mmCIF file of C-alpha atoms and ligand atoms in Angstrom:
data_model
loop_
_atom_site.group_PDB
_atom_site.id
_atom_site.type_symbol
_atom_site.label_atom_id
_atom_site.label_comp_id
_atom_site.label_asym_id
_atom_site.label_seq_id
_atom_site.Cartn_x
_atom_site.Cartn_y
_atom_site.Cartn_z
ATOM 1 C CA MET A 1 25.409 -25.017 109.636
ATOM 2 C CA LYS A 2 27.972 -22.695 108.703
ATOM 3 C CA LYS A 3 30.733 -25.553 108.408
ATOM 4 C CA LEU A 4 30.015 -27.521 105.238
ATOM 5 C CA GLY A 5 32.076 -30.659 105.478
ATOM 6 C CA LEU A 6 33.869 -31.664 102.177
ATOM 7 C CA LEU A 7 30.629 -34.829 101.665
ATOM 8 C CA GLY A 8 28.376 -31.700 101.857
ATOM 9 C CA MET A 9 30.263 -29.261 99.419
ATOM 10 C CA ALA A 10 30.549 -32.427 97.089
ATOM 11 C CA MET A 11 26.990 -33.328 97.074
ATOM 12 C CA ILE A 12 25.960 -29.231 96.680
ATOM 13 C CA THR A 13 28.356 -29.198 93.794
ATOM 14 C CA GLY A 14 26.962 -32.282 92.487
ATOM 15 C CA VAL A 15 23.664 -30.834 92.463
ATOM 16 C CA VAL A 16 24.633 -27.880 90.812
ATOM 17 C CA LEU A 17 26.657 -29.913 87.689
ATOM 18 C CA VAL A 18 23.479 -31.768 87.199
ATOM 19 C CA ALA A 19 21.403 -28.376 87.553
ATOM 20 C CA CYS A 20 23.771 -27.040 84.755
ATOM 21 C CA SER A 21 24.022 -29.950 82.492
ATOM 22 C CA GLU A 22 20.161 -30.393 82.212
ATOM 23 C CA GLY A 23 19.635 -26.550 82.573
ATOM 24 C CA SER A 24 20.789 -26.633 78.573
ATOM 25 C CA SER A 25 18.121 -28.567 78.083
ATOM 26 C CA GLY A 26 15.540 -26.207 79.118
ATOM 27 C CA GLY A 27 15.206 -28.446 82.574
ATOM 28 C CA GLU A 28 14.152 -26.391 85.493
ATOM 29 C CA GLY A 29 16.353 -27.149 88.607
ATOM 30 C CA GLY A 30 17.541 -30.294 86.755
ATOM 31 C CA GLU A 31 13.873 -31.879 85.849
ATOM 32 C CA GLU A 32 13.486 -32.811 82.571
ATOM 33 C CA THR A 33 10.581 -30.256 80.560
ATOM 34 C CA THR A 34 7.750 -32.007 79.169
ATOM 35 C CA VAL A 35 5.691 -29.877 76.388
ATOM 36 C CA GLY A 36 2.198 -31.429 75.908
ATOM 37 C CA ILE A 37 1.261 -31.254 72.126
ATOM 38 C CA SER A 38 -2.371 -31.531 71.675
ATOM 39 C CA MET A 39 -3.234 -32.239 67.911
ATOM 40 C CA PRO A 40 -7.242 -32.435 66.809
ATOM 41 C CA THR A 41 -7.060 -35.178 63.940
ATOM 42 C CA GLN A 42 -5.455 -37.315 62.138
ATOM 43 C CA SER A 43 -7.702 -37.092 58.953
ATOM 44 C CA SER A 44 -5.768 -34.680 57.295
ATOM 45 C CA GLU A 45 -2.111 -35.353 56.692
ATOM 46 C CA ARG A 46 -0.727 -31.986 57.732
ATOM 47 C CA TRP A 47 -1.645 -32.400 61.449
ATOM 48 C CA ILE A 48 0.349 -35.503 61.360
ATOM 49 C CA ALA A 49 3.067 -33.730 59.766
ATOM 50 C CA ASP A 50 2.672 -31.111 62.243
ATOM 51 C CA GLY A 51 2.692 -33.134 65.431
ATOM 52 C CA ASP A 52 5.704 -35.315 64.329
ATOM 53 C CA ASN A 53 7.924 -31.710 63.463
ATOM 54 C CA MET A 54 6.972 -30.566 66.680
ATOM 55 C CA VAL A 55 8.125 -33.658 68.431
ATOM 56 C CA SER A 56 11.382 -33.729 66.442
ATOM 57 C CA TYR A 57 12.002 -30.360 66.916
ATOM 58 C CA PHE A 58 10.968 -30.063 70.833
ATOM 59 C CA GLU A 59 13.581 -33.464 71.162
ATOM 60 C CA ASP A 60 16.048 -31.552 69.036
ATOM 61 C CA LEU A 61 16.215 -28.830 71.907
ATOM 62 C CA GLY A 62 16.031 -31.594 74.799
ATOM 63 C CA TYR A 63 12.747 -31.435 75.712
ATOM 64 C CA LYS A 64 10.327 -34.005 76.042
ATOM 65 C CA ALA A 65 7.334 -34.422 74.085
ATOM 66 C CA GLU A 66 4.054 -35.881 74.689
ATOM 67 C CA LEU A 67 1.745 -35.858 71.470
ATOM 68 C CA GLN A 68 -2.329 -36.701 71.517
ATOM 69 C CA TYR A 69 -4.752 -36.356 68.806
ATOM 70 C CA ALA A 70 -8.283 -36.231 69.736
ATOM 71 C CA GLU A 71 -9.861 -37.305 66.412
ATOM 72 C CA ASP A 72 -12.293 -34.403 66.035
ATOM 73 C CA VAL A 73 -13.803 -35.273 69.576
ATOM 74 C CA VAL A 74 -13.935 -32.289 71.668
ATOM 75 C CA GLU A 75 -14.474 -34.312 74.551
ATOM 76 C CA ASN A 76 -11.234 -36.366 73.698
ATOM 77 C CA GLN A 77 -9.381 -33.579 73.269
ATOM 78 C CA ILE A 78 -10.279 -31.895 76.610
ATOM 79 C CA SER A 79 -9.752 -35.358 78.787
ATOM 80 C CA GLN A 80 -6.228 -35.569 76.845
ATOM 81 C CA ILE A 81 -5.219 -31.770 78.198
ATOM 82 C CA GLU A 82 -6.603 -32.710 81.177
ATOM 83 C CA ASN A 83 -4.393 -35.776 81.621
ATOM 84 C CA MET A 84 -1.317 -33.481 80.588
ATOM 85 C CA ILE A 85 -1.924 -30.952 82.851
ATOM 86 C CA THR A 86 -2.283 -33.938 85.319
ATOM 87 C CA VAL A 87 0.586 -35.942 84.475
ATOM 88 C CA GLY A 88 2.493 -32.188 84.980
ATOM 89 C CA VAL A 89 3.787 -30.834 81.556
ATOM 90 C CA ASP A 90 5.632 -27.668 81.434
ATOM 91 C CA ALA A 91 3.908 -26.118 78.725
ATOM 92 C CA LEU A 92 1.000 -26.746 76.278
ATOM 93 C CA VAL A 93 0.515 -26.416 72.657
ATOM 94 C CA ILE A 94 -2.730 -26.830 71.553
ATOM 95 C CA ALA A 95 -4.601 -26.563 68.189
ATOM 96 C CA ALA A 96 -8.412 -27.389 68.833
ATOM 97 C CA VAL A 97 -10.992 -29.398 67.602
ATOM 98 C CA ASP A 98 -13.663 -26.645 68.899
ATOM 99 C CA GLY A 99 -11.760 -23.400 69.256
ATOM 100 C CA GLU A 100 -14.915 -22.256 71.559
ATOM 101 C CA ALA A 101 -14.716 -25.840 73.745
ATOM 102 C CA LEU A 102 -11.295 -25.152 75.948
ATOM 103 C CA THR A 103 -12.209 -22.561 78.414
ATOM 104 C CA SER A 104 -12.595 -24.460 81.515
ATOM 105 C CA VAL A 105 -9.612 -26.447 80.418
ATOM 106 C CA LEU A 106 -7.346 -23.807 80.118
ATOM 107 C CA GLU A 107 -8.146 -22.290 83.817
ATOM 108 C CA SER A 108 -6.834 -25.726 85.044
ATOM 109 C CA ALA A 109 -3.720 -25.027 82.961
ATOM 110 C CA ASN A 110 -3.211 -21.875 84.241
ATOM 111 C CA ALA A 111 -3.763 -22.818 87.708
ATOM 112 C CA GLU A 112 -0.971 -25.168 87.492
ATOM 113 C CA GLY A 113 1.359 -22.139 85.904
ATOM 114 C CA ILE A 114 1.226 -23.647 82.664
ATOM 115 C CA PRO A 115 1.640 -21.626 79.543
ATOM 116 C CA VAL A 116 -0.462 -21.914 76.254
ATOM 117 C CA ILE A 117 0.548 -21.572 72.869
ATOM 118 C CA SER A 118 -2.682 -21.753 70.280
ATOM 119 C CA TYR A 119 -1.091 -23.821 67.364
ATOM 120 C CA ASP A 120 -2.758 -22.890 63.452
ATOM 121 C CA ARG A 121 -5.858 -22.408 64.977
ATOM 122 C CA LEU A 122 -7.192 -19.505 67.666
ATOM 123 C CA ILE A 123 -8.453 -20.841 70.936
ATOM 124 C CA MET A 124 -11.348 -18.597 71.916
ATOM 125 C CA ASN A 125 -13.492 -17.051 74.943
ATOM 126 C CA SER A 126 -9.733 -17.341 77.165
ATOM 127 C CA GLU A 127 -7.485 -14.907 78.889
ATOM 128 C CA HIS A 128 -5.269 -18.148 79.199
ATOM 129 C CA VAL A 129 -3.759 -17.904 75.515
ATOM 130 C CA ASP A 130 -0.251 -16.734 75.788
ATOM 131 C CA TYR A 131 0.390 -16.600 72.354
ATOM 132 C CA TYR A 132 -0.721 -17.732 68.649
ATOM 133 C CA ALA A 133 1.223 -19.399 65.946
ATOM 134 C CA THR A 134 -0.245 -19.713 62.449
ATOM 135 C CA PHE A 135 -0.455 -18.596 58.776
ATOM 136 C CA ASP A 136 -1.859 -15.254 57.856
ATOM 137 C CA ASN A 137 -5.515 -16.735 57.611
ATOM 138 C CA PHE A 138 -6.653 -13.841 55.759
ATOM 139 C CA GLU A 139 -4.696 -14.227 53.351
ATOM 140 C CA VAL A 140 -5.384 -17.669 52.320
ATOM 141 C CA GLY A 141 -8.916 -16.680 51.668
ATOM 142 C CA VAL A 142 -7.643 -14.152 49.148
ATOM 143 C CA LEU A 143 -5.266 -16.050 47.718
ATOM 144 C CA GLN A 144 -7.890 -19.046 47.126
ATOM 145 C CA GLY A 145 -10.811 -16.722 45.436
ATOM 146 C CA GLN A 146 -7.730 -14.623 43.236
ATOM 147 C CA TYR A 147 -7.010 -17.968 41.620
ATOM 148 C CA ILE A 148 -10.622 -18.182 40.909
ATOM 149 C CA ILE A 149 -10.708 -14.377 39.435
ATOM 150 C CA ASP A 150 -7.322 -15.253 37.461
ATOM 151 C CA GLN A 151 -8.668 -18.975 35.755
ATOM 152 C CA LEU A 152 -11.859 -17.528 34.768
ATOM 153 C CA ASP A 153 -9.912 -14.027 33.726
ATOM 154 C CA LEU A 154 -12.773 -12.273 35.080
ATOM 155 C CA GLU A 155 -10.985 -8.858 34.364
ATOM 156 C CA ASN A 156 -11.790 -9.165 30.808
ATOM 157 C CA GLU A 157 -14.265 -12.263 30.420
ATOM 158 C CA GLU A 158 -17.634 -11.027 30.438
ATOM 159 C CA GLY A 159 -19.219 -14.127 32.326
ATOM 160 C CA PRO A 160 -21.603 -14.576 34.201
ATOM 161 C CA PHE A 161 -19.815 -17.889 35.322
ATOM 162 C CA ASN A 162 -21.568 -20.598 37.916
ATOM 163 C CA ILE A 163 -19.660 -20.440 41.488
ATOM 164 C CA GLU A 164 -20.634 -22.795 44.408
ATOM 165 C CA LEU A 165 -19.215 -21.779 48.172
ATOM 166 C CA PHE A 166 -18.055 -23.639 50.970
ATOM 167 C CA ALA A 167 -16.769 -22.819 54.048
ATOM 168 C CA GLY A 168 -14.903 -24.817 57.077
ATOM 169 C CA SER A 169 -16.221 -25.404 60.381
ATOM 170 C CA PRO A 170 -17.890 -22.772 62.423
ATOM 171 C CA ASP A 171 -16.670 -23.588 65.420
ATOM 172 C CA ASP A 172 -13.039 -23.220 63.725
ATOM 173 C CA ASN A 173 -12.152 -19.289 64.050
ATOM 174 C CA ASN A 174 -9.748 -19.910 60.904
ATOM 175 C CA ALA A 175 -12.909 -20.696 58.667
ATOM 176 C CA HIS A 176 -14.478 -17.356 59.219
ATOM 177 C CA PHE A 177 -11.034 -16.070 57.982
ATOM 178 C CA PHE A 178 -10.879 -17.770 55.145
ATOM 179 C CA PHE A 179 -14.257 -16.989 54.344
ATOM 180 C CA ASN A 180 -13.960 -13.156 54.671
ATOM 181 C CA GLY A 181 -10.829 -13.309 52.772
ATOM 182 C CA ALA A 182 -12.007 -14.805 50.106
ATOM 183 C CA MET A 183 -15.321 -12.688 49.789
ATOM 184 C CA SER A 184 -12.987 -10.012 50.146
ATOM 185 C CA VAL A 185 -11.774 -10.267 46.611
ATOM 186 C CA LEU A 186 -14.845 -12.385 45.246
ATOM 187 C CA GLN A 187 -17.757 -10.010 46.290
ATOM 188 C CA PRO A 188 -17.238 -7.184 43.982
ATOM 189 C CA TYR A 189 -17.824 -10.022 40.852
ATOM 190 C CA LEU A 190 -20.804 -11.150 42.544
ATOM 191 C CA ASP A 191 -22.268 -7.965 42.847
ATOM 192 C CA GLU A 192 -21.678 -7.535 39.502
ATOM 193 C CA GLY A 193 -22.920 -10.725 38.439
ATOM 194 C CA LYS A 194 -19.809 -11.757 36.467
ATOM 195 C CA LEU A 195 -20.245 -14.315 38.963
ATOM 196 C CA VAL A 196 -23.629 -16.163 39.883
ATOM 197 C CA VAL A 197 -23.965 -18.570 42.751
ATOM 198 C CA GLY A 198 -26.380 -20.532 41.239
ATOM 199 C CA SER A 199 -27.702 -22.261 44.560
ATOM 200 C CA GLY A 200 -28.077 -18.768 46.352
ATOM 201 C CA GLN A 201 -25.949 -19.916 49.095
ATOM 202 C CA THR A 202 -23.861 -17.380 50.086
ATOM 203 C CA ASP A 203 -24.346 -16.796 53.383
ATOM 204 C CA PHE A 204 -21.501 -18.377 55.842
ATOM 205 C CA ASN A 205 -23.912 -20.531 58.054
ATOM 206 C CA GLN A 206 -25.636 -21.806 54.951
ATOM 207 C CA ILE A 207 -22.109 -23.308 53.371
ATOM 208 C CA SER A 208 -20.064 -24.174 56.567
ATOM 209 C CA ILE A 209 -18.982 -27.803 57.072
ATOM 210 C CA LEU A 210 -18.960 -28.944 60.336
ATOM 211 C CA ARG A 211 -15.486 -30.118 61.737
ATOM 212 C CA TRP A 212 -13.974 -30.415 57.886
ATOM 213 C CA ASP A 213 -15.578 -33.256 57.166
ATOM 214 C CA GLY A 214 -15.095 -34.096 53.662
ATOM 215 C CA ALA A 215 -18.038 -36.744 53.559
ATOM 216 C CA THR A 216 -20.461 -34.001 54.715
ATOM 217 C CA ALA A 217 -19.030 -31.735 52.042
ATOM 218 C CA GLN A 218 -19.460 -34.338 49.197
ATOM 219 C CA SER A 219 -23.308 -34.876 50.035
ATOM 220 C CA ARG A 220 -23.460 -31.198 49.909
ATOM 221 C CA MET A 221 -21.940 -31.044 46.456
ATOM 222 C CA ASP A 222 -24.200 -33.623 45.361
ATOM 223 C CA ASN A 223 -27.160 -31.759 46.438
ATOM 224 C CA LEU A 224 -26.117 -28.549 44.901
ATOM 225 C CA LEU A 225 -25.706 -30.445 41.655
ATOM 226 C CA SER A 226 -29.008 -32.160 41.490
ATOM 227 C CA SER A 227 -30.863 -28.998 42.629
ATOM 228 C CA ASN A 228 -29.506 -26.514 40.654
ATOM 229 C CA TYR A 229 -27.126 -27.965 37.775
ATOM 230 C CA GLY A 230 -29.543 -30.931 36.878
ATOM 231 C CA GLY A 231 -30.332 -29.542 33.497
ATOM 232 C CA GLY A 232 -26.790 -29.150 31.567
ATOM 233 C CA GLU A 233 -25.766 -26.057 33.659
ATOM 234 C CA GLU A 234 -22.362 -25.511 33.525
ATOM 235 C CA LEU A 235 -20.356 -25.395 37.248
ATOM 236 C CA ASP A 236 -17.201 -23.195 36.156
ATOM 237 C CA ALA A 237 -15.570 -22.350 39.757
ATOM 238 C CA VAL A 238 -15.718 -24.005 43.821
ATOM 239 C CA LEU A 239 -14.448 -22.343 46.606
ATOM 240 C CA ALA A 240 -13.301 -24.797 48.591
ATOM 241 C CA PRO A 241 -11.424 -23.704 52.099
ATOM 242 C CA ALA A 242 -9.369 -26.838 52.675
ATOM 243 C CA ASP A 243 -8.098 -30.098 50.718
ATOM 244 C CA LEU A 244 -10.432 -32.370 53.247
ATOM 245 C CA LEU A 245 -13.578 -30.602 51.418
ATOM 246 C CA SER A 246 -11.744 -30.096 48.041
ATOM 247 C CA ILE A 247 -11.579 -34.038 48.198
ATOM 248 C CA GLY A 248 -15.618 -34.383 49.034
ATOM 249 C CA VAL A 249 -16.020 -31.698 46.021
ATOM 250 C CA LEU A 250 -14.260 -33.399 43.663
ATOM 251 C CA ALA A 251 -15.665 -36.962 44.525
ATOM 252 C CA SER A 252 -18.929 -35.858 43.641
ATOM 253 C CA LEU A 253 -18.615 -33.802 40.738
ATOM 254 C CA LYS A 254 -16.579 -37.009 39.293
ATOM 255 C CA SER A 255 -19.690 -39.199 40.010
ATOM 256 C CA VAL A 256 -22.238 -37.007 37.876
ATOM 257 C CA GLY A 257 -19.341 -37.516 34.936
ATOM 258 C CA TYR A 258 -17.227 -34.308 35.569
ATOM 259 C CA THR A 259 -13.590 -35.004 34.155
ATOM 260 C CA ALA A 260 -10.237 -33.485 34.266
ATOM 261 C CA GLU A 261 -10.909 -32.041 30.832
ATOM 262 C CA ASP A 262 -14.281 -30.194 32.225
ATOM 263 C CA MET A 263 -13.929 -30.030 36.009
ATOM 264 C CA PRO A 264 -14.848 -26.391 37.343
ATOM 265 C CA ILE A 265 -11.770 -24.509 39.307
ATOM 266 C CA ILE A 266 -11.643 -26.128 42.569
ATOM 267 C CA THR A 267 -9.698 -24.550 45.339
ATOM 268 C CA GLY A 268 -7.819 -26.001 48.173
ATOM 269 C CA GLN A 269 -5.706 -25.843 51.115
ATOM 270 C CA ASP A 270 -2.846 -27.944 52.881
ATOM 271 C CA ALA A 271 -1.010 -29.625 49.893
ATOM 272 C CA ASP A 272 -2.364 -33.059 51.509
ATOM 273 C CA VAL A 273 -1.409 -35.847 49.149
ATOM 274 C CA PRO A 274 -4.505 -36.620 47.677
ATOM 275 C CA SER A 275 -4.887 -32.884 46.424
ATOM 276 C CA VAL A 276 -1.500 -32.970 45.214
ATOM 277 C CA ASN A 277 -2.089 -35.768 43.099
ATOM 278 C CA ALA A 278 -5.546 -34.449 42.291
ATOM 279 C CA ILE A 279 -3.606 -31.757 41.169
ATOM 280 C CA VAL A 280 -1.257 -32.938 38.795
ATOM 281 C CA ALA A 281 -4.092 -35.437 37.201
ATOM 282 C CA GLY A 282 -5.751 -31.623 36.541
ATOM 283 C CA GLU A 283 -8.812 -32.345 38.699
ATOM 284 C CA GLN A 284 -8.183 -29.616 41.489
ATOM 285 C CA ALA A 285 -6.941 -26.538 40.571
ATOM 286 C CA MET A 286 -4.624 -25.581 43.194
ATOM 287 C CA THR A 287 -3.677 -25.679 46.891
ATOM 288 C CA VAL A 288 -2.687 -23.302 49.364
ATOM 289 C CA PHE A 289 0.565 -24.617 50.917
ATOM 290 C CA LYS A 290 1.133 -23.837 54.839
ATOM 291 C CA ASP A 291 4.879 -25.408 55.131
ATOM 292 C CA THR A 292 4.270 -27.503 58.577
ATOM 293 C CA ARG A 293 8.018 -27.618 58.894
ATOM 294 C CA VAL A 294 7.995 -23.536 59.232
ATOM 295 C CA LEU A 295 4.994 -23.675 61.474
ATOM 296 C CA ALA A 296 6.281 -26.306 64.072
ATOM 297 C CA GLU A 297 9.402 -24.458 64.252
ATOM 298 C CA LYS A 298 7.563 -21.171 65.291
ATOM 299 C CA ALA A 299 5.976 -22.651 67.895
ATOM 300 C CA VAL A 300 8.582 -24.698 69.034
ATOM 301 C CA GLU A 301 10.572 -21.046 69.176
ATOM 302 C CA MET A 302 7.512 -19.849 71.248
ATOM 303 C CA THR A 303 7.209 -22.236 73.607
ATOM 304 C CA GLU A 304 11.074 -22.046 74.343
ATOM 305 C CA SER A 305 10.750 -18.259 74.805
ATOM 306 C CA VAL A 306 7.881 -18.246 77.245
ATOM 307 C CA LEU A 307 9.601 -21.402 79.493
ATOM 308 C CA ASN A 308 12.912 -19.165 79.503
ATOM 309 C CA ASP A 309 10.783 -16.366 80.628
ATOM 310 C CA GLU A 310 11.773 -14.716 77.025
ATOM 311 C CA GLU A 311 9.144 -12.651 75.222
ATOM 312 C CA PRO A 312 8.103 -14.751 71.903
ATOM 313 C CA GLU A 313 9.078 -12.780 68.712
ATOM 314 C CA VAL A 314 5.439 -12.002 67.198
ATOM 315 C CA ASN A 315 4.304 -10.136 63.958
ATOM 316 C CA ASP A 316 1.067 -9.515 64.864
ATOM 317 C CA THR A 317 -0.804 -7.912 67.966
ATOM 318 C CA GLU A 318 -4.099 -6.511 66.475
ATOM 319 C CA THR A 319 -5.707 -9.245 64.170
ATOM 320 C CA TYR A 320 -6.402 -12.393 66.548
ATOM 321 C CA ASP A 321 -8.781 -11.326 69.369
ATOM 322 C CA ASN A 322 -10.286 -14.142 71.108
ATOM 323 C CA ASN A 323 -13.366 -12.311 72.576
ATOM 324 C CA VAL A 324 -11.121 -12.025 75.690
ATOM 325 C CA LYS A 325 -7.904 -10.783 74.540
ATOM 326 C CA VAL A 326 -5.950 -10.028 71.434
ATOM 327 C CA VAL A 327 -3.458 -12.944 71.371
ATOM 328 C CA PRO A 328 0.012 -11.956 70.525
ATOM 329 C CA SER A 329 0.265 -13.595 66.930
ATOM 330 C CA PHE A 330 3.160 -14.803 64.671
ATOM 331 C CA LEU A 331 1.921 -14.846 61.111
ATOM 332 C CA GLU A 332 3.729 -17.068 58.536
ATOM 333 C CA THR A 333 2.974 -16.686 54.898
ATOM 334 C CA PRO A 334 0.724 -18.923 52.999
ATOM 335 C CA VAL A 335 1.651 -19.630 49.204
ATOM 336 C CA VAL A 336 -0.237 -20.948 46.226
ATOM 337 C CA VAL A 337 0.635 -24.199 44.591
ATOM 338 C CA ASP A 338 -0.754 -25.502 41.651
ATOM 339 C CA VAL A 339 0.431 -27.584 38.518
ATOM 340 C CA ASP A 340 3.073 -25.182 37.858
ATOM 341 C CA ASN A 341 5.124 -24.707 40.740
ATOM 342 C CA TYR A 342 4.345 -28.065 43.014
ATOM 343 C CA GLU A 343 7.384 -29.780 42.037
ATOM 344 C CA GLU A 344 9.502 -26.738 43.185
ATOM 345 C CA LEU A 345 7.664 -25.691 46.483
ATOM 346 C CA LEU A 346 6.786 -29.539 47.286
ATOM 347 C CA ILE A 347 9.594 -31.802 46.070
ATOM 348 C CA ASP A 348 12.343 -29.831 45.557
ATOM 349 C CA SER A 349 12.252 -28.311 49.121
ATOM 350 C CA GLY A 350 11.979 -32.042 50.069
ATOM 351 C CA TYR A 351 8.331 -31.657 51.632
ATOM 352 C CA TYR A 352 7.323 -34.597 49.655
ATOM 353 C CA THR A 353 9.340 -37.358 47.956
ATOM 354 C CA GLU A 354 8.429 -37.766 44.839
ATOM 355 C CA ASP A 355 7.156 -41.618 45.652
ATOM 356 C CA GLN A 356 4.990 -40.281 48.224
ATOM 357 C CA LEU A 357 2.904 -38.486 45.291
ATOM 358 C CA ASN A 358 1.154 -40.671 42.289
HETATM 359 C C1 GAL B 401 -7.837 -25.512 59.640
HETATM 360 C C2 GAL B 401 -6.251 -25.271 58.989
HETATM 361 C C3 GAL B 401 -6.589 -25.530 57.731
HETATM 362 C C4 GAL B 401 -6.956 -27.083 57.478
HETATM 363 C C5 GAL B 401 -8.113 -27.222 58.285
HETATM 364 C C6 GAL B 401 -8.852 -28.341 58.247
HETATM 365 O O1 GAL B 401 -7.771 -24.897 61.265
HETATM 366 O O2 GAL B 401 -5.923 -23.958 59.016
HETATM 367 O O3 GAL B 401 -5.171 -25.771 57.324
HETATM 368 O O4 GAL B 401 -6.461 -28.138 57.938
HETATM 369 O O5 GAL B 401 -7.979 -26.396 59.512
HETATM 370 O O6 GAL B 401 -7.993 -29.341 59.078
#
């Protein structure tokens, strides 16, 4: 036992060398480290970019990445995550389809010692969410509401102006933050009567669109138009929280004859290509740009820290309560994109090439 032969020494040294060289790629004891990335859907380009960016950043650092999309089906996402746990991923990065449906699968992750980073959307009702990488979601709503205020010049104009309100998926914690952010600036004008919701639908439950489905938004807009604006009443603004919905709203408005010339102010979020094109065409007014390169990089950085038993950098430890704990978060800064700055923010920054847009 005490006397190691030369071969024994060499073997040990060899093992150590392997461990060292692979250790620099984040591997534990020479094994490859794999991160499971579970994304909600490919229906919005942003999630495709989020997934691709994370895979490439993880690979640059020497990790393996396993990326899957649940296509907005809750059960798919749960079984995809279960599979990732079974094959033994070392960490999970998850953007939930339904933020309230992952409690039990996160129990399984925790039982295997797998840390979980919540990506963009907060995973609710679980103590096993280690960190949260996102944008300032309340601010997203503020930017959308303030854009409407500025464009209608509500400070100076008498109005009244007609507006309709949409909110995102009720099972997405972000949807509530976006709506509350927007209403924090719009509510005084509603109270004052300068802004009027023609349909009277101002309650989150009346205006939310399950799974951020554009077709559902389109048919809700069809109904709003036929019930409330059939007699020539003008619609001046539509609060739409994300581009998936903005495009549905836009299609509905076009179908009853609105054109770029008289289109209401329609907000959005994500800078998806169809919406950027609609902005350039003068149809959608704005989108809130959340650079997926920045968010992906932050989530990868957080994951790496956790895997190395270090504390990730956070800048918010108060806002994101998932009903079990306040999840330490890093909030990135969202920005407004409209026709005046899209070239600088989206093309000059390399987010899109000119060819990708119309
Ligand atoms: C939200 C996300 C938005 C938008 C929306 C629809 O959770 O924060 O940026 O992508 O989902 O996919």
